[in-house]
Coordinates of C-alpha atoms in Angstrom, one line a residue:
Chain A
X289 CA 210.7 0.5 -43.1
X290 CA 210.1 3.8 -44.9
X291 CA 211.2 4.2 -48.7
X292 CA 213.8 6.6 -47.4
X293 CA 215.6 4.3 -45.0
X294 CA 215.6 1.7 -47.7
X295 CA 217.7 3.9 -50.0
X296 CA 220.2 4.6 -47.4
X297 CA 223.3 2.6 -47.7
X298 CA 224.1 0.3 -44.4
X299 CA 226.9 2.5 -42.9
X300 CA 224.7 5.6 -42.8
X301 CA 221.9 3.8 -41.2
X302 CA 224.0 2.8 -38.3
X303 CA 225.5 6.3 -37.6
X304 CA 222.2 7.4 -35.8
X305 CA 222.6 4.8 -33.1
X306 CA 223.8 6.9 -30.1
X307 CA 226.2 4.1 -29.0
X308 CA 229.1 5.2 -31.0
X309 CA 228.8 9.1 -30.0
X310 CA 232.1 10.5 -28.8
X311 CA 230.6 11.6 -25.6
X312 CA 232.2 9.5 -22.4
X313 CA 230.0 7.0 -20.5
X314 CA 228.3 8.5 -17.7
X315 CA 229.2 12.1 -18.2
X316 CA 225.5 12.8 -19.2
X317 CA 222.2 11.3 -17.5
X318 CA 218.6 11.0 -18.4
X319 CA 215.9 12.0 -16.2
X320 CA 213.4 9.0 -16.0
X321 CA 210.7 10.9 -15.4
X322 CA 210.9 14.0 -17.7
X323 CA 213.8 12.6 -20.0
X324 CA 215.6 16.0 -19.6
X325 CA 219.4 15.2 -20.2
X326 CA 221.0 16.6 -17.4
X327 CA 225.0 16.8 -16.6
X328 CA 225.6 13.7 -14.3
X329 CA 227.8 16.3 -11.6
X330 CA 224.7 18.6 -11.4
X331 CA 222.5 15.6 -10.6
X332 CA 224.6 14.3 -8.2
X333 CA 224.9 17.3 -6.3
X334 CA 221.3 17.8 -6.1
X335 CA 221.5 14.7 -4.4
X336 CA 220.0 12.3 -7.4
X337 CA 216.6 14.6 -7.7
X338 CA 216.3 15.9 -11.1
X339 CA 216.6 19.5 -11.0
X340 CA 214.0 19.9 -13.7
X341 CA 211.2 17.7 -12.7
X342 CA 212.0 16.9 -8.9
X343 CA 211.9 12.9 -9.7
X344 CA 213.9 11.3 -7.2
X345 CA 216.2 8.7 -8.6
X346 CA 216.9 5.4 -6.9
X347 CA 220.1 5.6 -4.9
X348 CA 222.5 2.7 -3.7
X349 CA 222.4 1.9 -0.2
X350 CA 226.0 3.4 0.3
X351 CA 225.2 6.6 -1.1
X352 CA 221.8 6.9 0.8
X353 CA 224.1 6.3 4.1
X354 CA 226.2 8.9 2.5
X355 CA 223.7 11.5 2.2
X356 CA 222.0 10.9 5.5
X357 CA 224.9 10.5 7.9
X358 CA 227.4 12.8 9.1
X359 CA 231.0 12.2 7.6
X360 CA 232.6 11.8 11.2
X361 CA 232.3 9.0 13.1
X362 CA 230.1 6.2 11.5
X363 CA 231.0 2.3 11.4
X364 CA 229.2 -0.5 10.0
X365 CA 227.0 -3.0 11.6
X366 CA 226.8 -6.9 10.6
X367 CA 228.9 -6.7 7.7
X368 CA 230.1 -10.0 8.9
X369 CA 226.9 -11.5 8.1
X370 CA 226.8 -13.4 4.8
X371 CA 224.4 -15.3 2.6
X372 CA 224.4 -19.2 2.2
X373 CA 222.2 -21.2 -0.2
X374 CA 219.9 -23.2 2.2
X375 CA 218.0 -25.0 -0.5
X376 CA 220.4 -25.5 -3.2
X377 CA 218.0 -23.3 -5.2
X378 CA 218.3 -23.3 -8.8
X379 CA 215.9 -21.8 -11.5
X380 CA 217.5 -20.2 -15.0
X381 CA 220.5 -19.7 -12.6
X382 CA 221.7 -21.3 -9.4
X383 CA 221.2 -19.1 -6.3
X384 CA 224.9 -18.9 -5.4
X385 CA 225.5 -17.6 -9.2
X386 CA 223.2 -14.9 -8.6
X387 CA 224.5 -13.9 -5.1
X388 CA 227.8 -13.4 -7.0
X389 CA 226.6 -11.6 -9.8
X390 CA 224.7 -9.1 -7.5
X391 CA 227.9 -8.9 -5.5
X392 CA 229.8 -8.0 -8.5
X393 CA 227.5 -5.5 -9.8
X394 CA 226.7 -3.7 -6.5
X395 CA 229.9 -4.3 -4.4
X396 CA 227.7 -5.4 -1.6
X397 CA 227.6 -8.8 0.1
X398 CA 223.5 -8.6 0.5
X399 CA 221.0 -6.1 0.2
X400 CA 221.1 -4.6 3.4
X401 CA 223.7 -1.7 4.8
X402 CA 223.6 -0.7 8.7
X403 CA 225.6 1.7 10.2
X404 CA 225.9 3.3 13.4
X405 CA 226.5 7.3 13.1
X406 CA 224.9 10.4 13.7
X407 CA 222.6 12.8 11.4
X408 CA 223.0 16.7 12.0
X409 CA 225.0 15.3 15.2
X410 CA 222.0 13.2 16.5
X411 CA 223.5 9.9 17.0
X412 CA 221.4 6.9 15.7
X413 CA 221.4 3.7 13.7
X414 CA 220.4 3.8 10.1
X415 CA 219.8 0.8 7.9
X416 CA 219.7 1.1 3.8
X417 CA 218.5 -1.2 1.6
X418 CA 220.4 -2.0 -1.7
X419 CA 217.6 -2.3 -4.9
X420 CA 220.1 -3.6 -7.1
X421 CA 221.2 -6.4 -4.9
X422 CA 218.5 -9.1 -6.4
X423 CA 215.7 -6.4 -5.9
X424 CA 216.6 -5.5 -2.7
X425 CA 214.7 -8.7 -1.4
X426 CA 214.7 -9.9 2.0
X427 CA 216.6 -13.0 3.1
X428 CA 218.1 -14.2 6.0
X429 CA 221.0 -11.7 5.7
X430 CA 218.8 -8.9 5.4
X431 CA 216.8 -10.0 8.7
X432 CA 219.7 -10.6 10.4
X433 CA 221.5 -7.5 10.1
X434 CA 218.7 -5.6 10.6
X435 CA 218.0 -7.2 13.8
X436 CA 221.9 -6.6 14.7
X437 CA 221.2 -2.7 13.9
X438 CA 218.4 -2.7 16.2
X439 CA 220.2 -4.7 18.9
X440 CA 223.3 -1.8 18.4
X441 CA 220.3 1.0 18.9
X442 CA 219.1 -0.8 22.1
X443 CA 222.7 -1.6 23.6
X444 CA 223.4 2.0 23.0
X445 CA 220.0 4.0 23.7
X446 CA 219.6 5.2 20.0
X447 CA 216.8 5.5 17.9
X448 CA 216.5 3.4 14.7
X449 CA 216.0 4.6 11.1
X450 CA 215.4 2.1 8.0
X451 CA 215.2 3.4 4.5
X452 CA 213.7 0.5 2.4
X453 CA 214.0 0.1 -1.0
X454 CA 212.6 -3.6 -1.6
X455 CA 210.6 -6.0 -4.0
X456 CA 209.7 -8.1 -1.2
X457 CA 210.8 -11.5 0.2
X458 CA 214.0 -13.6 -1.5
X459 CA 212.5 -16.6 -3.2
X460 CA 215.8 -18.1 -3.5
X461 CA 215.7 -18.8 0.5
X462 CA 212.3 -20.1 0.7
X463 CA 210.3 -20.0 3.8
X464 CA 213.2 -19.0 5.6
X465 CA 212.8 -15.5 4.1
X466 CA 209.2 -15.4 4.8
X467 CA 210.3 -15.8 8.4
X468 CA 212.3 -12.4 8.3
X469 CA 209.1 -10.8 8.2
X470 CA 208.4 -11.7 11.8
X471 CA 211.7 -11.6 13.0
X472 CA 212.2 -7.9 11.9
X473 CA 208.7 -7.2 13.2
X474 CA 209.5 -8.8 16.5
X475 CA 212.9 -7.0 17.2
X476 CA 211.1 -3.7 16.9
X477 CA 208.7 -4.3 20.1
X478 CA 212.1 -4.7 22.2
X479 CA 212.7 -0.9 21.0
X480 CA 209.0 0.4 21.7
X481 CA 209.9 -1.3 25.3
X482 CA 212.7 0.8 25.9
X483 CA 210.8 3.8 24.1
X484 CA 213.3 4.5 21.5
X485 CA 212.0 5.9 18.2
X486 CA 211.8 3.8 15.1
X487 CA 211.6 6.2 11.8
X488 CA 210.8 4.0 8.7
X489 CA 211.5 5.9 5.5
X490 CA 210.0 4.1 2.3
X491 CA 211.4 4.9 -1.0
X492 CA 210.9 3.5 -4.6
X493 CA 209.8 0.7 -4.4
X494 CA 208.8 -1.1 -1.1
X495 CA 206.8 -3.9 -1.9
X496 CA 205.7 -7.1 -0.6
X497 CA 207.2 -8.9 2.5
X498 CA 209.2 -5.6 3.3
X499 CA 206.2 -3.5 3.1
X500 CA 204.1 -5.8 5.0
X501 CA 206.5 -6.4 8.1
X502 CA 208.6 -3.5 9.4
X503 CA 208.0 -0.8 6.8
X504 CA 204.6 0.4 8.4
X505 CA 205.6 -0.3 12.0
X506 CA 207.6 2.9 12.3
X507 CA 206.6 5.5 15.1
X508 CA 206.8 8.0 12.1
X509 CA 206.4 6.5 8.2
X510 CA 207.8 8.8 6.0
X511 CA 207.7 8.1 1.9
X512 CA 209.8 9.8 -0.8
X513 CA 207.8 11.6 -3.4
X514 CA 206.6 9.4 -6.0
X515 CA 207.6 6.3 -4.5
X516 CA 205.7 2.9 -5.1
X517 CA 204.8 1.6 -2.0
X518 CA 202.0 -1.6 -1.3
X519 CA 201.8 -5.1 -0.4
X520 CA 201.0 -6.5 -4.0
X521 CA 202.5 -5.6 -7.2
X522 CA 200.4 -3.4 -9.5
X523 CA 200.4 -6.0 -12.5
X524 CA 199.5 -8.9 -9.9
X525 CA 196.0 -6.3 -8.8
X526 CA 195.2 -5.7 -12.6
X527 CA 195.5 -9.6 -13.1
X528 CA 193.2 -10.3 -10.3
X529 CA 190.7 -7.5 -10.1
X530 CA 190.7 -7.0 -14.1
X531 CA 190.5 -3.3 -14.0
X532 CA 192.8 -0.5 -14.7
X533 CA 194.6 0.9 -11.8
X534 CA 193.5 4.6 -10.7
X535 CA 196.2 7.3 -11.7
X536 CA 198.9 7.4 -8.8
X537 CA 197.9 4.3 -7.4
X538 CA 200.3 2.9 -4.7
X539 CA 202.2 5.9 -4.8
X540 CA 203.4 8.2 -1.7
X541 CA 201.1 10.9 -2.5
X542 CA 198.1 8.1 -2.7
X543 CA 199.4 6.7 0.3
X544 CA 199.6 10.0 2.4
X545 CA 195.9 10.6 1.3
X546 CA 194.5 7.2 2.4
X547 CA 196.2 8.1 5.8
X548 CA 199.0 5.2 5.4
X549 CA 202.1 7.4 6.0
X550 CA 202.8 10.6 8.0
X551 CA 204.4 12.6 5.5
X552 CA 206.1 13.1 2.1
X553 CA 209.6 14.3 2.6
X554 CA 211.9 15.6 -0.2
X555 CA 215.5 13.5 -0.3
X556 CA 216.9 17.2 -0.1
X557 CA 214.9 17.5 3.3
X558 CA 215.6 14.6 4.8
X559 CA 218.4 14.8 6.8
X560 CA 217.0 17.9 8.5
X561 CA 213.5 16.4 8.7
X562 CA 214.8 13.2 10.6
X563 CA 216.9 15.3 12.8
X564 CA 214.3 17.3 13.8
X565 CA 211.9 14.1 14.4
X566 CA 214.3 12.4 16.4
X567 CA 215.1 15.7 18.9
X568 CA 211.0 16.0 19.0
X569 CA 210.6 12.6 20.1
X570 CA 213.6 12.2 22.3
X571 CA 213.1 15.5 24.0
X572 CA 216.5 16.8 23.0
X573 CA 217.5 20.4 22.2
X574 CA 216.8 21.3 18.5
X575 CA 219.8 21.0 15.8
X576 CA 221.0 24.3 14.9
Chain B
X194 CA 179.9 -37.3 -1.1
X195 CA 181.6 -38.6 -4.2
X196 CA 185.6 -38.0 -3.7
X197 CA 187.0 -35.8 -6.1
X198 CA 190.2 -37.4 -7.3
X199 CA 193.2 -35.5 -8.5
X200 CA 195.2 -36.1 -11.8
X201 CA 197.9 -38.3 -10.2
X202 CA 195.2 -40.2 -8.2
X203 CA 193.5 -41.6 -11.5
X204 CA 194.8 -45.5 -10.9
X205 CA 193.0 -45.1 -7.5
X206 CA 189.8 -43.4 -9.2
X207 CA 189.5 -46.4 -11.8
X208 CA 189.8 -49.2 -9.1
X209 CA 186.9 -47.1 -7.0
X210 CA 184.8 -47.0 -10.0
X211 CA 185.3 -50.5 -10.3
X212 CA 184.3 -51.3 -6.9
X213 CA 181.3 -48.9 -7.3
X214 CA 180.1 -50.9 -10.3
X215 CA 180.5 -54.2 -8.6
X216 CA 178.4 -52.9 -5.5
X217 CA 175.5 -51.9 -7.7
X218 CA 175.7 -55.2 -10.1
X219 CA 175.5 -57.1 -6.4
X220 CA 172.4 -55.3 -5.1
X221 CA 170.6 -57.2 -7.7
X222 CA 172.8 -60.4 -8.3
X223 CA 172.4 -63.9 -7.0
X224 CA 176.1 -64.6 -6.9
X225 CA 177.8 -62.9 -4.1
X226 CA 180.9 -60.9 -5.3
X227 CA 181.6 -59.4 -1.9
X228 CA 185.1 -61.6 -1.8
X229 CA 185.9 -59.7 -5.3
X230 CA 184.8 -56.4 -3.8
X231 CA 187.0 -56.5 -0.6
X232 CA 189.9 -57.7 -2.5
X233 CA 189.5 -54.7 -4.8
X234 CA 188.8 -52.5 -1.9
X235 CA 192.5 -53.6 -0.3
X236 CA 193.9 -53.1 -3.7
X237 CA 192.6 -49.5 -3.7
X238 CA 194.2 -48.9 -0.1
X239 CA 197.4 -50.3 -1.1
X240 CA 197.6 -48.5 -4.3
X241 CA 196.7 -45.1 -2.4
X242 CA 199.3 -45.8 0.1
X243 CA 202.1 -46.3 -2.6
X244 CA 200.9 -43.4 -4.5
X245 CA 201.1 -41.4 -1.4
X246 CA 204.0 -42.5 -0.3
X247 CA 205.9 -40.7 -3.0
X248 CA 204.3 -37.7 -3.8
X249 CA 205.8 -34.6 -5.3
X250 CA 205.8 -31.2 -3.4
X251 CA 203.9 -30.2 -6.7
X252 CA 201.3 -33.2 -6.1
X253 CA 201.2 -32.2 -2.4
X254 CA 200.1 -28.7 -3.1
X255 CA 197.4 -29.9 -5.1
X256 CA 196.3 -32.3 -2.2
X257 CA 196.7 -29.0 0.3
X258 CA 194.2 -27.3 -2.1
X259 CA 191.9 -30.2 -2.7
X260 CA 188.5 -29.1 -2.6
X261 CA 187.1 -31.5 0.1
X262 CA 189.9 -31.1 2.2
X263 CA 188.5 -30.0 5.7
X264 CA 188.8 -26.1 6.4
X265 CA 188.7 -24.2 9.6
X266 CA 185.1 -24.4 10.4
X267 CA 184.8 -28.2 10.1
X268 CA 187.8 -28.4 12.6
X269 CA 185.9 -26.2 14.8
X270 CA 182.8 -28.2 14.5
X271 CA 184.9 -31.2 14.9
X272 CA 186.9 -30.5 17.9
X273 CA 185.5 -27.5 19.5
X274 CA 182.2 -27.3 21.6
X275 CA 180.0 -23.7 22.1
X276 CA 182.0 -22.0 19.3
X277 CA 180.7 -18.6 19.6
X278 CA 181.4 -16.7 16.1
X279 CA 182.6 -13.1 16.5
X280 CA 182.5 -11.0 13.6
X281 CA 184.0 -7.6 12.6
X282 CA 187.4 -5.3 12.7
X283 CA 185.2 -2.4 14.5
X284 CA 186.6 -0.1 11.8
X285 CA 185.5 -0.8 8.4
X286 CA 183.8 -4.5 7.8
X287 CA 183.5 -8.2 8.5
X288 CA 185.9 -10.2 6.3
X289 CA 184.6 -13.6 5.8
X290 CA 188.0 -15.3 4.7
X291 CA 188.8 -15.1 8.3
X292 CA 186.8 -16.5 10.9
X293 CA 187.2 -16.4 14.6
X294 CA 185.3 -16.8 18.1
X295 CA 185.6 -18.1 21.4
X296 CA 184.9 -21.7 22.1
X297 CA 185.8 -24.8 24.3
X298 CA 188.3 -27.2 23.6
X299 CA 188.2 -30.1 25.7
X300 CA 186.2 -28.0 27.8
X301 CA 188.7 -25.0 28.1
X302 CA 187.8 -21.7 27.2
X303 CA 189.8 -20.7 23.9
X304 CA 190.2 -18.4 21.0
X305 CA 190.0 -20.1 17.8
X306 CA 191.0 -18.3 14.6
X307 CA 191.3 -19.4 11.0
X308 CA 191.0 -18.7 7.1
X309 CA 188.1 -20.0 5.7
X310 CA 187.5 -21.3 2.1
X311 CA 184.5 -22.0 0.4
X312 CA 183.1 -25.3 -1.1
X313 CA 181.0 -23.9 -4.1
X314 CA 181.3 -21.4 -6.4
X315 CA 178.8 -19.3 -4.4
X316 CA 180.5 -20.0 -1.1
X317 CA 184.1 -19.5 -2.5
X318 CA 182.8 -16.0 -3.6
X319 CA 181.7 -15.5 -0.3
X320 CA 184.6 -16.2 1.3
X321 CA 186.9 -14.4 -1.0
X322 CA 188.8 -18.0 -1.8
X323 CA 190.3 -17.6 1.7
X324 CA 192.0 -14.4 0.7
X325 CA 191.9 -11.8 3.5
X326 CA 191.5 -8.0 3.6
X327 CA 192.9 -5.9 5.9
X328 CA 189.7 -6.0 7.8
X329 CA 190.5 -9.8 8.2
X330 CA 193.9 -9.2 9.8
X331 CA 192.3 -6.6 12.0
X332 CA 189.3 -8.6 13.2
X333 CA 191.9 -11.2 13.8
X334 CA 193.9 -9.2 15.9
X335 CA 191.0 -7.7 17.8
X336 CA 190.3 -11.6 18.8
X337 CA 193.7 -12.1 19.6
X338 CA 193.8 -9.2 22.3
X339 CA 190.8 -10.4 23.2
X340 CA 192.0 -13.5 24.3
X341 CA 194.7 -11.9 26.0
X342 CA 192.8 -9.9 28.2
X343 CA 190.6 -12.7 29.5
X344 CA 193.8 -15.1 29.3
X345 CA 192.5 -17.4 26.8
X346 CA 194.6 -19.6 24.6
X347 CA 194.6 -18.7 21.1
X348 CA 194.4 -21.4 18.6
X349 CA 194.9 -20.8 14.7
X350 CA 194.4 -22.5 11.7
X351 CA 196.0 -21.3 8.5
X352 CA 194.7 -21.9 4.9
X353 CA 195.1 -19.1 2.4
X354 CA 196.3 -18.8 -1.1
X355 CA 197.6 -15.3 0.2
X356 CA 196.3 -12.1 1.0
X357 CA 194.3 -10.5 -1.2
X358 CA 195.7 -8.2 -4.2
X359 CA 193.1 -6.0 -4.7
X360 CA 192.7 -1.9 -5.1
X361 CA 190.4 -1.7 -1.6
X362 CA 192.6 -3.8 0.1
X363 CA 195.8 -1.9 -0.9
X364 CA 194.0 1.4 0.1
X365 CA 193.1 0.2 3.3
X366 CA 196.6 -0.6 4.3
X367 CA 197.1 -4.3 3.5
X368 CA 200.9 -4.2 4.4
X369 CA 200.0 -2.1 7.6
X370 CA 197.5 -4.7 8.6
X371 CA 199.9 -7.8 8.2
X372 CA 203.0 -5.9 9.7
X373 CA 200.7 -5.1 12.8
X374 CA 199.9 -8.8 13.3
X375 CA 203.2 -9.8 13.0
X376 CA 204.2 -7.2 15.7
X377 CA 201.5 -8.0 17.9
X378 CA 201.6 -11.8 18.1
X379 CA 205.2 -11.1 18.9
X380 CA 204.2 -10.1 22.5
X381 CA 200.7 -11.8 23.0
X382 CA 200.9 -12.8 26.7
X383 CA 198.9 -16.1 26.1
X384 CA 199.9 -19.2 24.4
X385 CA 199.4 -19.3 20.8
X386 CA 199.1 -22.7 18.6
X387 CA 199.3 -22.4 14.9
X388 CA 198.3 -25.0 12.6
X389 CA 198.7 -25.1 8.8
X390 CA 195.7 -26.9 7.5
X391 CA 196.0 -26.5 3.7
X392 CA 197.9 -23.6 2.0
X393 CA 200.2 -21.6 4.0
X394 CA 200.6 -18.9 1.5
X395 CA 202.9 -16.3 2.4
X396 CA 202.5 -12.9 4.2
X397 CA 198.6 -13.9 4.1
X398 CA 199.4 -16.9 6.1
X399 CA 202.0 -15.5 8.4
X400 CA 199.7 -12.6 9.7
X401 CA 198.0 -15.5 11.9
X402 CA 201.0 -18.0 12.4
X403 CA 203.5 -16.3 14.6
X404 CA 203.2 -18.2 18.0
X405 CA 204.7 -20.9 20.3
X406 CA 204.1 -23.9 18.2
X407 CA 203.8 -24.1 14.5
X408 CA 202.7 -27.4 13.2
X409 CA 201.5 -28.7 10.0
X410 CA 199.4 -31.2 8.4
X411 CA 201.4 -33.9 6.3
X412 CA 199.8 -32.7 3.1
X413 CA 199.8 -28.9 3.7
X414 CA 202.5 -26.4 2.3
X415 CA 203.8 -23.4 3.6
X416 CA 205.7 -21.1 1.1
X417 CA 207.1 -17.4 0.7
X418 CA 205.2 -17.4 -2.7
X419 CA 202.8 -19.8 -4.5
X420 CA 204.6 -22.3 -7.0
X421 CA 202.9 -20.6 -9.9
X422 CA 203.9 -17.2 -8.9
X423 CA 207.5 -18.3 -8.4
X424 CA 207.7 -20.0 -11.6
X425 CA 206.3 -17.2 -13.6
X426 CA 208.9 -14.7 -11.8
X427 CA 212.0 -16.9 -12.1
X428 CA 211.2 -19.3 -15.1
X429 CA 209.0 -16.7 -16.9
X430 CA 206.1 -19.1 -17.0
X431 CA 203.6 -20.7 -14.5
X432 CA 203.9 -23.8 -16.4
X433 CA 206.6 -24.7 -14.6
X434 CA 205.2 -24.5 -11.3
X435 CA 206.2 -28.0 -10.3
X436 CA 209.9 -27.3 -10.7
X437 CA 209.2 -24.1 -8.5
X438 CA 207.5 -26.5 -5.9
X439 CA 210.6 -28.4 -5.8
X440 CA 213.0 -25.7 -5.3
X441 CA 211.2 -23.6 -2.8
X442 CA 210.7 -26.4 -0.1
X443 CA 207.2 -25.7 0.8
X444 CA 206.1 -29.3 2.1
X445 CA 205.7 -30.0 5.7
X446 CA 208.4 -32.8 5.9
X447 CA 211.1 -30.5 4.2
X448 CA 210.1 -27.6 6.5
X449 CA 210.3 -30.0 9.5
X450 CA 214.2 -30.7 8.2
X451 CA 214.9 -27.2 7.6
X452 CA 213.7 -26.8 11.5
X453 CA 211.2 -24.0 10.4
X454 CA 208.1 -26.0 11.8
X455 CA 207.9 -27.8 15.0
X456 CA 205.5 -30.8 14.3
X457 CA 204.1 -32.7 11.2
X458 CA 200.8 -33.8 11.8
X459 CA 200.0 -37.2 10.1
X460 CA 196.8 -37.6 7.8
X461 CA 194.8 -40.4 6.9
X462 CA 195.9 -42.5 4.1
X463 CA 195.0 -40.5 0.7
X464 CA 194.9 -37.1 2.7
X465 CA 192.6 -35.7 5.2
X466 CA 189.5 -35.5 3.0
X467 CA 189.4 -39.3 2.7
X468 CA 188.8 -39.9 6.4
X469 CA 187.8 -36.8 8.2
X470 CA 186.6 -38.7 11.2
X471 CA 190.2 -39.7 11.7
X472 CA 191.4 -36.5 10.8
X473 CA 189.9 -34.6 13.6
X474 CA 190.9 -37.0 16.3
X475 CA 194.4 -36.7 15.1
X476 CA 194.2 -33.1 15.1
X477 CA 192.3 -32.9 18.4
X478 CA 195.1 -34.7 20.0
X479 CA 197.9 -33.0 18.1
X480 CA 196.3 -29.7 19.7
X481 CA 195.8 -30.8 23.0
X482 CA 199.5 -32.0 23.4
X483 CA 200.6 -28.5 22.3
X484 CA 198.4 -26.8 24.6
X485 CA 199.4 -28.8 27.4
X486 CA 202.9 -28.2 26.9
X487 CA 202.7 -24.7 26.1
X488 CA 200.4 -24.2 29.5
X489 CA 202.9 -25.5 31.6
X490 CA 205.4 -22.6 31.0
X491 CA 205.4 -19.5 33.1
X492 CA 204.1 -16.5 30.7
X493 CA 207.7 -15.0 31.0
X494 CA 208.9 -18.2 29.7
X495 CA 206.6 -18.6 27.2
X496 CA 207.3 -15.1 25.7
X497 CA 210.9 -15.6 25.9
X498 CA 210.9 -18.7 24.4
X499 CA 208.7 -17.4 21.6
X500 CA 210.8 -14.5 21.0
X501 CA 214.3 -16.5 21.0
X502 CA 212.7 -18.6 18.1
X503 CA 211.5 -15.6 16.0
X504 CA 215.3 -14.4 16.4
X505 CA 216.6 -17.8 15.3
X506 CA 214.9 -17.5 11.8
X507 CA 217.5 -17.5 9.0
X508 CA 220.5 -19.2 7.9
X509 CA 224.1 -17.4 7.1
X510 CA 227.4 -17.4 7.8
X511 CA 229.8 -15.0 9.7
X512 CA 233.0 -14.1 8.1
X513 CA 235.7 -12.0 9.6
X514 CA 235.9 -8.5 8.2
X515 CA 239.5 -7.9 6.9

């Protein structure tokens, strides 16, 4: 503490804690990357991409679907599927408590939301991960909703798109969650048999069991700019190899350079790009 | 070779030491103490049975990682003949953490693939502690495709702490390699028999464990994350690994109850390493039984059953939507 701070009476000291400012909560928002202070509405109008530096702020599943899908004619798939506590899992918290906390926090029942709809009038099924729901972790419900989404695509002859944002498998469901990797990968064989495209969009972050299952099985794999994508987390790798990781390691740009993904697409271009790719792959006329 | 005893086996170790001493004494003694020795031996057997009768999941994971436990190449030498090891992924390198090749099993040509750990420091390093890199999974897939082409059943042995978390592994697409195997194994047109013989560590294990039969040795483990990894994330300290092992449900018996594996293969008293000869015989029979059952099915039936089983994984409830 400096001599000046010591001199100041306590009341004046606390005045600098921004928390008591007169600005209403949520009106302003600070960019995580460049620290620019942004007007919340501006940021939202820009699809949560920082207008100053282009940083892609993570977005909730439903907002993602709102951004991608046409407003008309959507309906949700697999919402009836709900989580159960198979193992009576308990660490510092019971799993059911973790689930209800996540449910209160996000308004979702689990970490994947699936909808049938259309992107610029191109019909498709889209699944989106809710990262704020226990780290977007994949348990039985995520796996089952994914499968039901693909089955809907199969029944209606539609392409399937998944927008991933996940820390990996859900530990609280034990081996059942590991098996969701096999389950989600297996259903994609049916999509291939029917020659229906699967486009995999990887957003920040896509790691572990999600990364090492369906994420890289896309006919086209797209990364959002700057997204962290990989099998093992950077900290685990650092502890294992005892080296500092190269700059930009496991980011979309790095993956593109290594040949792991097809392209990087800005969120503001994503709708258009997906519609273009889908029409090209399924030999439909271009969207206007 | 002298048996290495784990912490919880110390009472057995003490008895065994005593027996060893007595044997040493007997060699140059006029008094016959063989009665005493056989008494102690019986006692040691009983004690081993008692201790192994109530192992905790954490103790079982110690047995699963026991440095003297039989590894894939031991099973290959023990129950297969004419093994021809095949190397490399044809793109980058040969990963020594996964071994594979053609061999005969009861005279029948098969493809055998498994994770391989090392016994001493040098060998452990050479095998990268049984942690494969992408080229390992790609080699495994290449061999599985080869098996499919020549209509050979595939037998896999799972024994890995996990896929290797390294810079090069990430650069070469560890995720893609694992995901690709899961996808391709779903539709292999030959029977696939998978046996967890030690550690079934997460995605790195699953990448060669999608098949028609998944069986586990009695003291092997199969888990979405290592107990230590889970503890350090959820309990914020790896010290709570025993609690995590309990919570995760990683043992063969628990997973059988949960319906996630087909069969638990019994081990000799005190674990596979205490009686490798007996272990080989049991393993040979388990694989033969599994193979016979699968080979009775038509290819279509085989693939349909495999797929349905994959779709059945997971537990959830369904609720009417308001």
